[in-house]
mmCIF file of C-alpha atoms in Angstrom:
data_model
loop_
_atom_site.group_PDB
_atom_site.id
_atom_site.type_symbol
_atom_site.label_atom_id
_atom_site.label_comp_id
_atom_site.label_asym_id
_atom_site.label_seq_id
_atom_site.Cartn_x
_atom_site.Cartn_y
_atom_site.Cartn_z
ATOM 1 C CA MET A 1 34.075 -7.486 -3.918
ATOM 2 C CA ARG A 2 35.135 -4.706 -6.243
ATOM 3 C CA GLN A 3 31.585 -3.350 -6.538
ATOM 4 C CA ALA A 4 31.026 -3.548 -2.779
ATOM 5 C CA ALA A 5 34.279 -1.694 -2.127
ATOM 6 C CA ALA A 6 33.350 1.038 -4.616
ATOM 7 C CA THR A 7 29.889 1.449 -3.052
ATOM 8 C CA LEU A 8 31.295 1.671 0.486
ATOM 9 C CA GLY A 9 34.276 3.812 -0.488
ATOM 10 C CA VAL A 10 36.833 1.383 0.956
ATOM 11 C CA THR A 11 39.449 -0.961 -0.481
ATOM 12 C CA GLU A 12 38.746 -4.496 -1.684
ATOM 13 C CA ALA A 13 41.080 -5.758 1.032
ATOM 14 C CA ALA A 14 38.864 -4.115 3.673
ATOM 15 C CA VAL A 15 35.778 -5.834 2.273
ATOM 16 C CA SER A 16 37.548 -9.219 2.183
ATOM 17 C CA TYR A 17 38.789 -8.751 5.753
ATOM 18 C CA ASN A 18 35.296 -7.974 7.074
ATOM 19 C CA VAL A 19 33.700 -10.872 5.181
ATOM 20 C CA GLY A 20 36.297 -13.141 6.750
ATOM 21 C CA ALA A 21 35.512 -11.700 10.187
ATOM 22 C CA LEU A 22 31.783 -12.381 9.678
ATOM 23 C CA ARG A 23 32.479 -15.958 8.600
ATOM 24 C CA LYS A 24 34.558 -16.496 11.734
ATOM 25 C CA GLU A 25 32.028 -14.844 14.049
ATOM 26 C CA PHE A 26 29.047 -16.829 12.709
ATOM 27 C CA ASP A 27 31.035 -20.014 12.029
ATOM 28 C CA ASP A 28 29.362 -20.086 8.605
ATOM 29 C CA ARG A 29 30.872 -19.739 5.134
ATOM 30 C CA LEU A 30 27.870 -17.459 4.241
ATOM 31 C CA PHE A 31 28.319 -17.841 0.446
ATOM 32 C CA TYR A 32 30.170 -19.764 -2.227
ATOM 33 C CA ARG A 33 31.482 -18.707 -5.600
ATOM 34 C CA SER A 34 29.969 -20.437 -8.623
ATOM 35 C CA GLU A 35 30.100 -20.030 -12.388
ATOM 36 C CA LYS A 36 26.869 -18.031 -12.204
ATOM 37 C CA GLY A 37 27.930 -15.808 -9.324
ATOM 38 C CA LEU A 38 27.606 -16.049 -5.563
ATOM 39 C CA VAL A 39 25.436 -18.725 -3.923
ATOM 40 C CA PHE A 40 24.268 -18.194 -0.336
ATOM 41 C CA THR A 41 24.364 -20.789 2.393
ATOM 42 C CA PRO A 42 21.088 -20.889 4.429
ATOM 43 C CA GLY A 43 22.819 -18.862 7.144
ATOM 44 C CA GLY A 44 24.210 -16.394 4.617
ATOM 45 C CA LEU A 45 20.775 -15.840 3.103
ATOM 46 C CA ARG A 46 19.312 -15.163 6.555
ATOM 47 C CA LEU A 47 22.102 -12.686 7.295
ATOM 48 C CA ALA A 48 21.520 -10.905 3.959
ATOM 49 C CA GLN A 49 17.790 -10.628 4.665
ATOM 50 C CA ARG A 50 18.377 -9.341 8.195
ATOM 51 C CA SER A 51 20.955 -6.833 6.914
ATOM 52 C CA PHE A 52 18.278 -4.965 4.955
ATOM 53 C CA GLU A 53 16.226 -4.737 8.137
ATOM 54 C CA LEU A 54 19.214 -3.553 10.198
ATOM 55 C CA LEU A 55 20.097 -0.837 7.688
ATOM 56 C CA GLY A 56 16.477 0.317 7.623
ATOM 57 C CA LEU A 57 16.368 0.378 11.423
ATOM 58 C CA GLN A 58 19.599 2.388 11.480
ATOM 59 C CA ALA A 59 18.112 4.971 9.096
ATOM 60 C CA GLN A 60 14.875 5.098 11.109
ATOM 61 C CA THR A 61 16.760 5.627 14.384
ATOM 62 C CA ARG A 62 18.870 8.398 12.876
ATOM 63 C CA ARG A 63 15.754 10.115 11.526
ATOM 64 C CA GLU A 64 13.901 9.858 14.863
ATOM 65 C CA VAL A 65 16.841 11.323 16.809
ATOM 66 C CA ILE A 66 17.152 14.274 14.399
ATOM 67 C CA GLU A 67 13.386 14.886 14.459
ATOM 68 C CA ALA A 68 13.301 14.778 18.270
ATOM 69 C CA GLY A 69 15.920 17.501 18.354
ATOM 70 C CA GLN A 70 13.891 19.593 15.899
ATOM 71 C CA GLY A 71 10.637 19.137 17.827
ATOM 72 C CA HIS A 72 8.639 17.153 15.279
ATOM 73 C CA ARG A 73 8.023 13.558 14.173
ATOM 74 C CA SER A 74 7.312 11.940 10.824
ATOM 75 C CA LEU A 75 5.004 9.081 9.990
ATOM 76 C CA ARG A 76 5.479 7.241 6.707
ATOM 77 C CA ILE A 77 2.416 5.375 5.456
ATOM 78 C CA ALA A 78 2.201 3.047 2.478
ATOM 79 C CA ALA A 79 -1.349 2.507 1.237
ATOM 80 C CA THR A 80 -3.116 0.816 -1.619
ATOM 81 C CA SER A 81 -4.710 3.145 -4.153
ATOM 82 C CA LEU A 82 -8.348 2.942 -3.041
ATOM 83 C CA PHE A 83 -7.606 3.842 0.581
ATOM 84 C CA ALA A 84 -5.111 6.517 -0.472
ATOM 85 C CA GLU A 85 -7.730 8.371 -2.485
ATOM 86 C CA TYR A 86 -10.905 7.989 -0.479
ATOM 87 C CA ALA A 87 -9.991 7.559 3.208
ATOM 88 C CA ALA A 88 -6.387 8.731 3.679
ATOM 89 C CA PRO A 89 -7.114 12.496 3.249
ATOM 90 C CA GLY A 90 -9.541 12.430 6.168
ATOM 91 C CA LEU A 91 -7.151 10.374 8.290
ATOM 92 C CA ILE A 92 -4.244 12.756 7.608
ATOM 93 C CA ASP A 93 -6.399 15.777 8.474
ATOM 94 C CA PHE A 94 -7.402 14.069 11.719
ATOM 95 C CA LEU A 95 -3.806 13.226 12.638
ATOM 96 C CA SER A 96 -2.652 16.784 12.006
ATOM 97 C CA THR A 97 -5.236 17.939 14.543
ATOM 98 C CA ALA A 98 -4.728 15.163 17.108
ATOM 99 C CA ALA A 99 -0.915 15.304 16.967
ATOM 100 C CA GLY A 100 0.302 18.716 15.878
ATOM 101 C CA ASP A 101 3.977 17.690 15.791
ATOM 102 C CA LEU A 102 3.335 14.850 13.329
ATOM 103 C CA GLN A 103 4.250 15.130 9.637
ATOM 104 C CA VAL A 104 2.641 12.429 7.496
ATOM 105 C CA GLU A 105 4.119 11.111 4.253
ATOM 106 C CA LEU A 106 1.840 8.916 2.129
ATOM 107 C CA VAL A 107 3.054 6.685 -0.712
ATOM 108 C CA VAL A 108 0.974 4.323 -2.850
ATOM 109 C CA HIS A 109 2.099 0.695 -3.142
ATOM 110 C CA PRO A 110 0.392 -2.633 -3.886
ATOM 111 C CA LEU A 111 -0.329 -5.069 -1.071
ATOM 112 C CA GLU A 112 2.384 -7.500 -2.201
ATOM 113 C CA ARG A 113 5.106 -4.920 -1.371
ATOM 114 C CA PHE A 114 3.963 -4.324 2.208
ATOM 115 C CA ALA A 115 6.116 -7.047 3.808
ATOM 116 C CA GLU A 116 9.284 -5.711 2.143
ATOM 117 C CA LEU A 117 8.534 -2.080 3.006
ATOM 118 C CA LEU A 118 7.833 -2.867 6.660
ATOM 119 C CA SER A 119 10.732 -5.285 7.188
ATOM 120 C CA THR A 120 13.244 -2.769 5.809
ATOM 121 C CA HIS A 121 11.633 0.122 7.750
ATOM 122 C CA ALA A 122 10.998 2.006 4.514
ATOM 123 C CA VAL A 123 7.567 2.840 5.969
ATOM 124 C CA ASP A 124 6.158 2.822 9.501
ATOM 125 C CA VAL A 125 2.657 1.567 8.675
ATOM 126 C CA ALA A 126 1.030 -0.005 5.628
ATOM 127 C CA ILE A 127 -2.727 0.194 5.002
ATOM 128 C CA GLY A 128 -4.707 -1.838 2.517
ATOM 129 C CA PRO A 129 -7.219 -4.665 2.163
ATOM 130 C CA LYS A 130 -7.024 -7.550 4.615
ATOM 131 C CA SER A 131 -4.621 -10.091 3.166
ATOM 132 C CA ALA A 132 -5.802 -13.572 2.285
ATOM 133 C CA SER A 133 -2.804 -14.963 4.172
ATOM 134 C CA THR A 134 -0.510 -13.508 6.818
ATOM 135 C CA LEU A 135 2.214 -11.381 5.183
ATOM 136 C CA SER A 136 4.814 -12.401 7.751
ATOM 137 C CA ALA A 137 4.943 -13.760 11.267
ATOM 138 C CA SER A 138 6.662 -10.514 12.319
ATOM 139 C CA ILE A 139 3.887 -8.260 10.951
ATOM 140 C CA ARG A 140 0.725 -7.496 12.896
ATOM 141 C CA GLU A 141 -2.595 -7.011 11.125
ATOM 142 C CA THR A 142 -5.248 -4.720 12.628
ATOM 143 C CA PRO A 143 -8.571 -4.489 10.709
ATOM 144 C CA PHE A 144 -10.094 -1.083 11.448
ATOM 145 C CA LEU A 145 -12.595 0.036 8.771
ATOM 146 C CA ARG A 146 -15.207 -1.955 6.878
ATOM 147 C CA TYR A 147 -16.651 -0.496 3.685
ATOM 148 C CA GLU A 148 -18.761 -1.497 0.717
ATOM 149 C CA LEU A 149 -17.639 -1.090 -2.884
ATOM 150 C CA ILE A 150 -20.504 -0.379 -5.285
ATOM 151 C CA ALA A 151 -20.991 0.264 -8.991
ATOM 152 C CA ALA A 152 -22.241 3.743 -9.892
ATOM 153 C CA THR A 153 -23.166 5.434 -13.156
ATOM 154 C CA THR A 154 -25.091 8.285 -14.766
ATOM 155 C CA LEU A 155 -26.448 6.014 -17.509
ATOM 156 C CA ASP A 156 -29.926 4.530 -17.747
ATOM 157 C CA LEU A 157 -29.135 0.827 -17.543
ATOM 158 C CA ALA A 158 -32.674 -0.514 -17.592
ATOM 159 C CA ASP A 159 -32.610 -3.930 -19.324
ATOM 160 C CA ALA A 160 -28.932 -3.390 -20.234
ATOM 161 C CA LYS A 161 -26.379 -6.160 -19.913
ATOM 162 C CA LEU A 162 -23.778 -4.925 -17.450
ATOM 163 C CA GLU A 163 -20.944 -7.013 -18.872
ATOM 164 C CA LYS A 164 -21.351 -5.241 -22.227
ATOM 165 C CA GLN A 165 -21.011 -1.752 -20.705
ATOM 166 C CA THR A 166 -17.750 0.205 -20.495
ATOM 167 C CA TRP A 167 -16.299 0.053 -16.992
ATOM 168 C CA LEU A 168 -14.084 3.015 -16.047
ATOM 169 C CA LEU A 169 -11.785 1.922 -13.249
ATOM 170 C CA GLY A 170 -9.017 3.148 -10.998
ATOM 171 C CA PRO A 171 -5.754 1.307 -10.285
ATOM 172 C CA SER A 172 -7.377 -0.925 -7.633
ATOM 173 C CA ALA A 173 -8.997 -2.874 -10.489
ATOM 174 C CA VAL A 174 -5.673 -4.540 -11.292
ATOM 175 C CA GLU A 175 -4.890 -5.554 -7.707
ATOM 176 C CA PRO A 176 -5.035 -9.357 -7.507
ATOM 177 C CA ALA A 177 -7.696 -10.726 -5.166
ATOM 178 C CA GLY A 178 -9.034 -7.190 -4.537
ATOM 179 C CA VAL A 179 -12.685 -6.225 -4.100
ATOM 180 C CA SER A 180 -12.769 -4.486 -7.511
ATOM 181 C CA GLN A 181 -11.430 -7.579 -9.246
ATOM 182 C CA PHE A 182 -13.994 -9.724 -7.417
ATOM 183 C CA ILE A 183 -16.899 -7.606 -8.706
ATOM 184 C CA LEU A 184 -15.585 -7.524 -12.268
ATOM 185 C CA GLU A 185 -15.199 -11.302 -12.336
ATOM 186 C CA ARG A 186 -18.619 -11.882 -10.794
ATOM 187 C CA VAL A 187 -20.308 -9.630 -13.360
ATOM 188 C CA GLY A 188 -18.200 -11.203 -16.131
ATOM 189 C CA VAL A 189 -16.775 -7.964 -17.550
ATOM 190 C CA PRO A 190 -14.229 -8.801 -20.282
ATOM 191 C CA GLU A 191 -10.927 -6.919 -20.320
ATOM 192 C CA THR A 192 -11.920 -5.292 -23.611
ATOM 193 C CA ASN A 193 -14.663 -3.425 -21.732
ATOM 194 C CA GLN A 194 -12.381 -2.227 -18.929
ATOM 195 C CA ARG A 195 -10.609 1.146 -19.001
ATOM 196 C CA ILE A 196 -7.989 1.609 -16.269
ATOM 197 C CA TYR A 197 -7.199 5.208 -15.230
ATOM 198 C CA PRO A 198 -4.213 6.393 -13.140
ATOM 199 C CA SER A 199 -6.603 7.377 -10.341
ATOM 200 C CA HIS A 200 -10.133 6.556 -9.244
ATOM 201 C CA ALA A 201 -10.949 10.260 -9.316
ATOM 202 C CA ALA A 202 -10.092 10.434 -13.025
ATOM 203 C CA ALA A 203 -12.286 7.407 -13.755
ATOM 204 C CA LEU A 204 -15.162 8.888 -11.774
ATOM 205 C CA GLU A 205 -14.883 12.167 -13.672
ATOM 206 C CA GLU A 206 -15.380 10.269 -16.946
ATOM 207 C CA VAL A 207 -18.400 8.498 -15.480
ATOM 208 C CA ARG A 208 -19.910 11.851 -14.569
ATOM 209 C CA GLU A 209 -19.702 12.702 -18.259
ATOM 210 C CA GLY A 210 -21.852 9.664 -19.057
ATOM 211 C CA ALA A 211 -19.046 7.437 -20.337
ATOM 212 C CA GLY A 212 -19.714 4.252 -18.352
ATOM 213 C CA ILE A 213 -19.719 2.594 -14.920
ATOM 214 C CA ALA A 214 -17.314 3.152 -11.987
ATOM 215 C CA LEU A 215 -16.596 1.256 -8.781
ATOM 216 C CA VAL A 216 -16.779 3.570 -5.767
ATOM 217 C CA PRO A 217 -16.916 3.121 -1.964
ATOM 218 C CA SER A 218 -20.513 3.703 -0.925
ATOM 219 C CA PHE A 219 -19.523 6.253 1.738
ATOM 220 C CA ALA A 220 -17.836 8.408 -0.919
ATOM 221 C CA VAL A 221 -21.119 8.727 -2.816
ATOM 222 C CA GLU A 222 -23.029 9.484 0.371
ATOM 223 C CA ARG A 223 -20.707 12.282 1.480
ATOM 224 C CA GLY A 224 -21.135 14.134 -1.812
ATOM 225 C CA LEU A 225 -17.952 13.326 -3.736
ATOM 226 C CA ALA A 226 -20.121 12.209 -6.641
ATOM 227 C CA SER A 227 -22.548 14.425 -8.503
ATOM 228 C CA GLU A 228 -26.262 14.167 -7.771
ATOM 229 C CA ALA A 229 -26.769 12.461 -11.121
ATOM 230 C CA LEU A 230 -24.601 9.528 -10.081
ATOM 231 C CA VAL A 231 -26.684 6.558 -8.939
ATOM 232 C CA ARG A 232 -26.041 3.032 -7.719
ATOM 233 C CA VAL A 233 -26.303 0.161 -10.171
ATOM 234 C CA ASP A 234 -29.166 -1.899 -8.768
ATOM 235 C CA ASP A 235 -27.629 -5.348 -9.087
ATOM 236 C CA ALA A 236 -26.423 -7.524 -6.207
ATOM 237 C CA ARG A 237 -23.394 -8.615 -8.246
ATOM 238 C CA CYS A 238 -22.147 -5.002 -8.327
ATOM 239 C CA ARG A 239 -21.461 -4.577 -4.631
ATOM 240 C CA ALA A 240 -19.083 -6.324 -2.268
ATOM 241 C CA PRO A 241 -17.737 -5.708 1.248
ATOM 242 C CA GLY A 242 -14.132 -4.863 2.001
ATOM 243 C CA CYS A 243 -12.073 -4.233 5.113
ATOM 244 C CA TRP A 244 -9.100 -1.911 5.366
ATOM 245 C CA THR A 245 -6.329 -3.198 7.609
ATOM 246 C CA ALA A 246 -3.267 -1.582 9.167
ATOM 247 C CA PHE A 247 -0.031 -3.581 8.984
ATOM 248 C CA THR A 248 2.762 -2.801 11.457
ATOM 249 C CA PRO A 249 6.001 -4.475 12.610
ATOM 250 C CA GLU A 250 6.099 -6.305 15.929
ATOM 251 C CA ALA A 251 5.420 -4.109 18.949
ATOM 252 C CA ASP A 252 9.090 -3.734 19.915
ATOM 253 C CA ARG A 253 9.946 -2.541 16.383
ATOM 254 C CA THR A 254 7.022 -0.178 15.862
ATOM 255 C CA SER A 255 8.044 3.469 15.703
ATOM 256 C CA PRO A 256 6.515 5.858 18.292
ATOM 257 C CA ALA A 257 4.612 7.678 15.532
ATOM 258 C CA ALA A 258 3.171 4.398 14.240
ATOM 259 C CA ALA A 259 2.186 3.434 17.787
ATOM 260 C CA ASP A 260 0.282 6.721 18.097
ATOM 261 C CA LEU A 261 -1.512 6.037 14.815
ATOM 262 C CA MET A 262 -2.549 2.553 15.939
ATOM 263 C CA ARG A 263 -3.830 3.984 19.205
ATOM 264 C CA LEU A 264 -6.041 6.460 17.319
ATOM 265 C CA ILE A 265 -7.043 4.701 14.100
ATOM 266 C CA GLU A 266 -9.907 2.661 15.588
ATOM 267 C CA THR A 267 -11.430 5.531 17.557
ATOM 268 C CA PRO A 268 -14.853 6.885 16.512
ATOM 269 C CA ARG A 269 -13.302 10.278 15.680
ATOM 270 C CA ALA A 270 -10.755 8.750 13.319
ATOM 271 C CA ILE A 271 -13.346 6.527 11.617
ATOM 272 C CA ARG A 272 -15.665 9.518 11.152
ATOM 273 C CA ALA A 273 -12.805 11.579 9.716
ATOM 274 C CA MET A 274 -12.012 8.890 7.139
ATOM 275 C CA LEU A 275 -15.658 8.455 6.140
ATOM 276 C CA GLU A 276 -16.469 12.164 6.020
ATOM 277 C CA GLY A 277 -13.131 13.516 4.789
ATOM 278 C CA SER A 278 -12.713 15.598 1.675
ATOM 279 C CA GLY A 279 -11.355 12.790 -0.502
ATOM 280 C CA THR A 280 -9.374 13.781 -3.591
ATOM 281 C CA THR A 281 -9.900 15.437 -6.911
ATOM 282 C CA VAL A 282 -8.366 14.582 -10.260
ATOM 283 C CA GLY A 283 -5.756 17.295 -9.878
ATOM 284 C CA HIS A 284 -4.754 16.428 -6.314
ATOM 285 C CA PHE A 285 -3.972 12.721 -6.634
ATOM 286 C CA ARG A 286 -0.939 11.736 -8.668
ATOM 287 C CA PRO A 287 0.080 8.123 -8.062
ATOM 288 C CA SER A 288 3.262 6.492 -9.317
ATOM 289 C CA VAL A 289 3.185 5.395 -12.944
ATOM 290 C CA HIS A 290 3.739 1.690 -13.594
ATOM 291 C CA ILE A 291 4.332 0.525 -17.166
ATOM 292 C CA THR A 292 3.897 -3.077 -18.304
ATOM 293 C CA LEU A 293 5.168 -4.166 -21.725
ATOM 294 C CA TRP A 294 3.987 -7.346 -23.377
ATOM 295 C CA SER A 295 4.091 -8.881 -26.843
#
């Protein structure tokens, strides 16, 4: 109670009064005190979960009203690392042309955070690989772009054992159940032969210097992001299909900017923009840094 009062800038008595009012309104105790802290009732847990969503919706509404008065809109997109580097630049360029009043903010997050980000309205749309299971009954999934992930190198790998080579990888390699992880497991590449870089562009730059093998979307090689010396690894185990999917809240909770994106994202012009876009360079893509400590 004391911490809640300090955060809200009110007295403890005010917090206690409002908690009591909620208990009376919902006819539910909401939580109990225990030796280890507060314990929710089922109804209290549901209210706590919905509160995050309500606060996010309040912030979204406030932002949309202010933006409407200023004559522009914002679209917040969360994307997994592979899409953010290779397809998002083309999509953002396309949106800036198709909707001149739209300002796009892109953040990189793993697939497992999408449900939280969407339910709290921290982002309007999330884009990543199609999930193995539905993230939430309140989240819609719209597959919009199929691609193929391939292995590429500048090395002469004739008669070489691929699992013994050094694989230079971007952050998508550590995404569970991702296409990169599928290829690495199928080839049998041990972790000692994997080098994970903060971006796929950085890994690809090392491969251009003849340091190993990279995993790259085939369309990125075709549009000239890779040097002419970069070639496919001719092994069926080193390629796998993927499908990028847009995740949005239910229709009545989708922001107008997100609705515009979903209306455009499957059009031939948008698909062409993503496939033929400029992509990123090592200096232009700076994802968040995640540190894992283990003993």
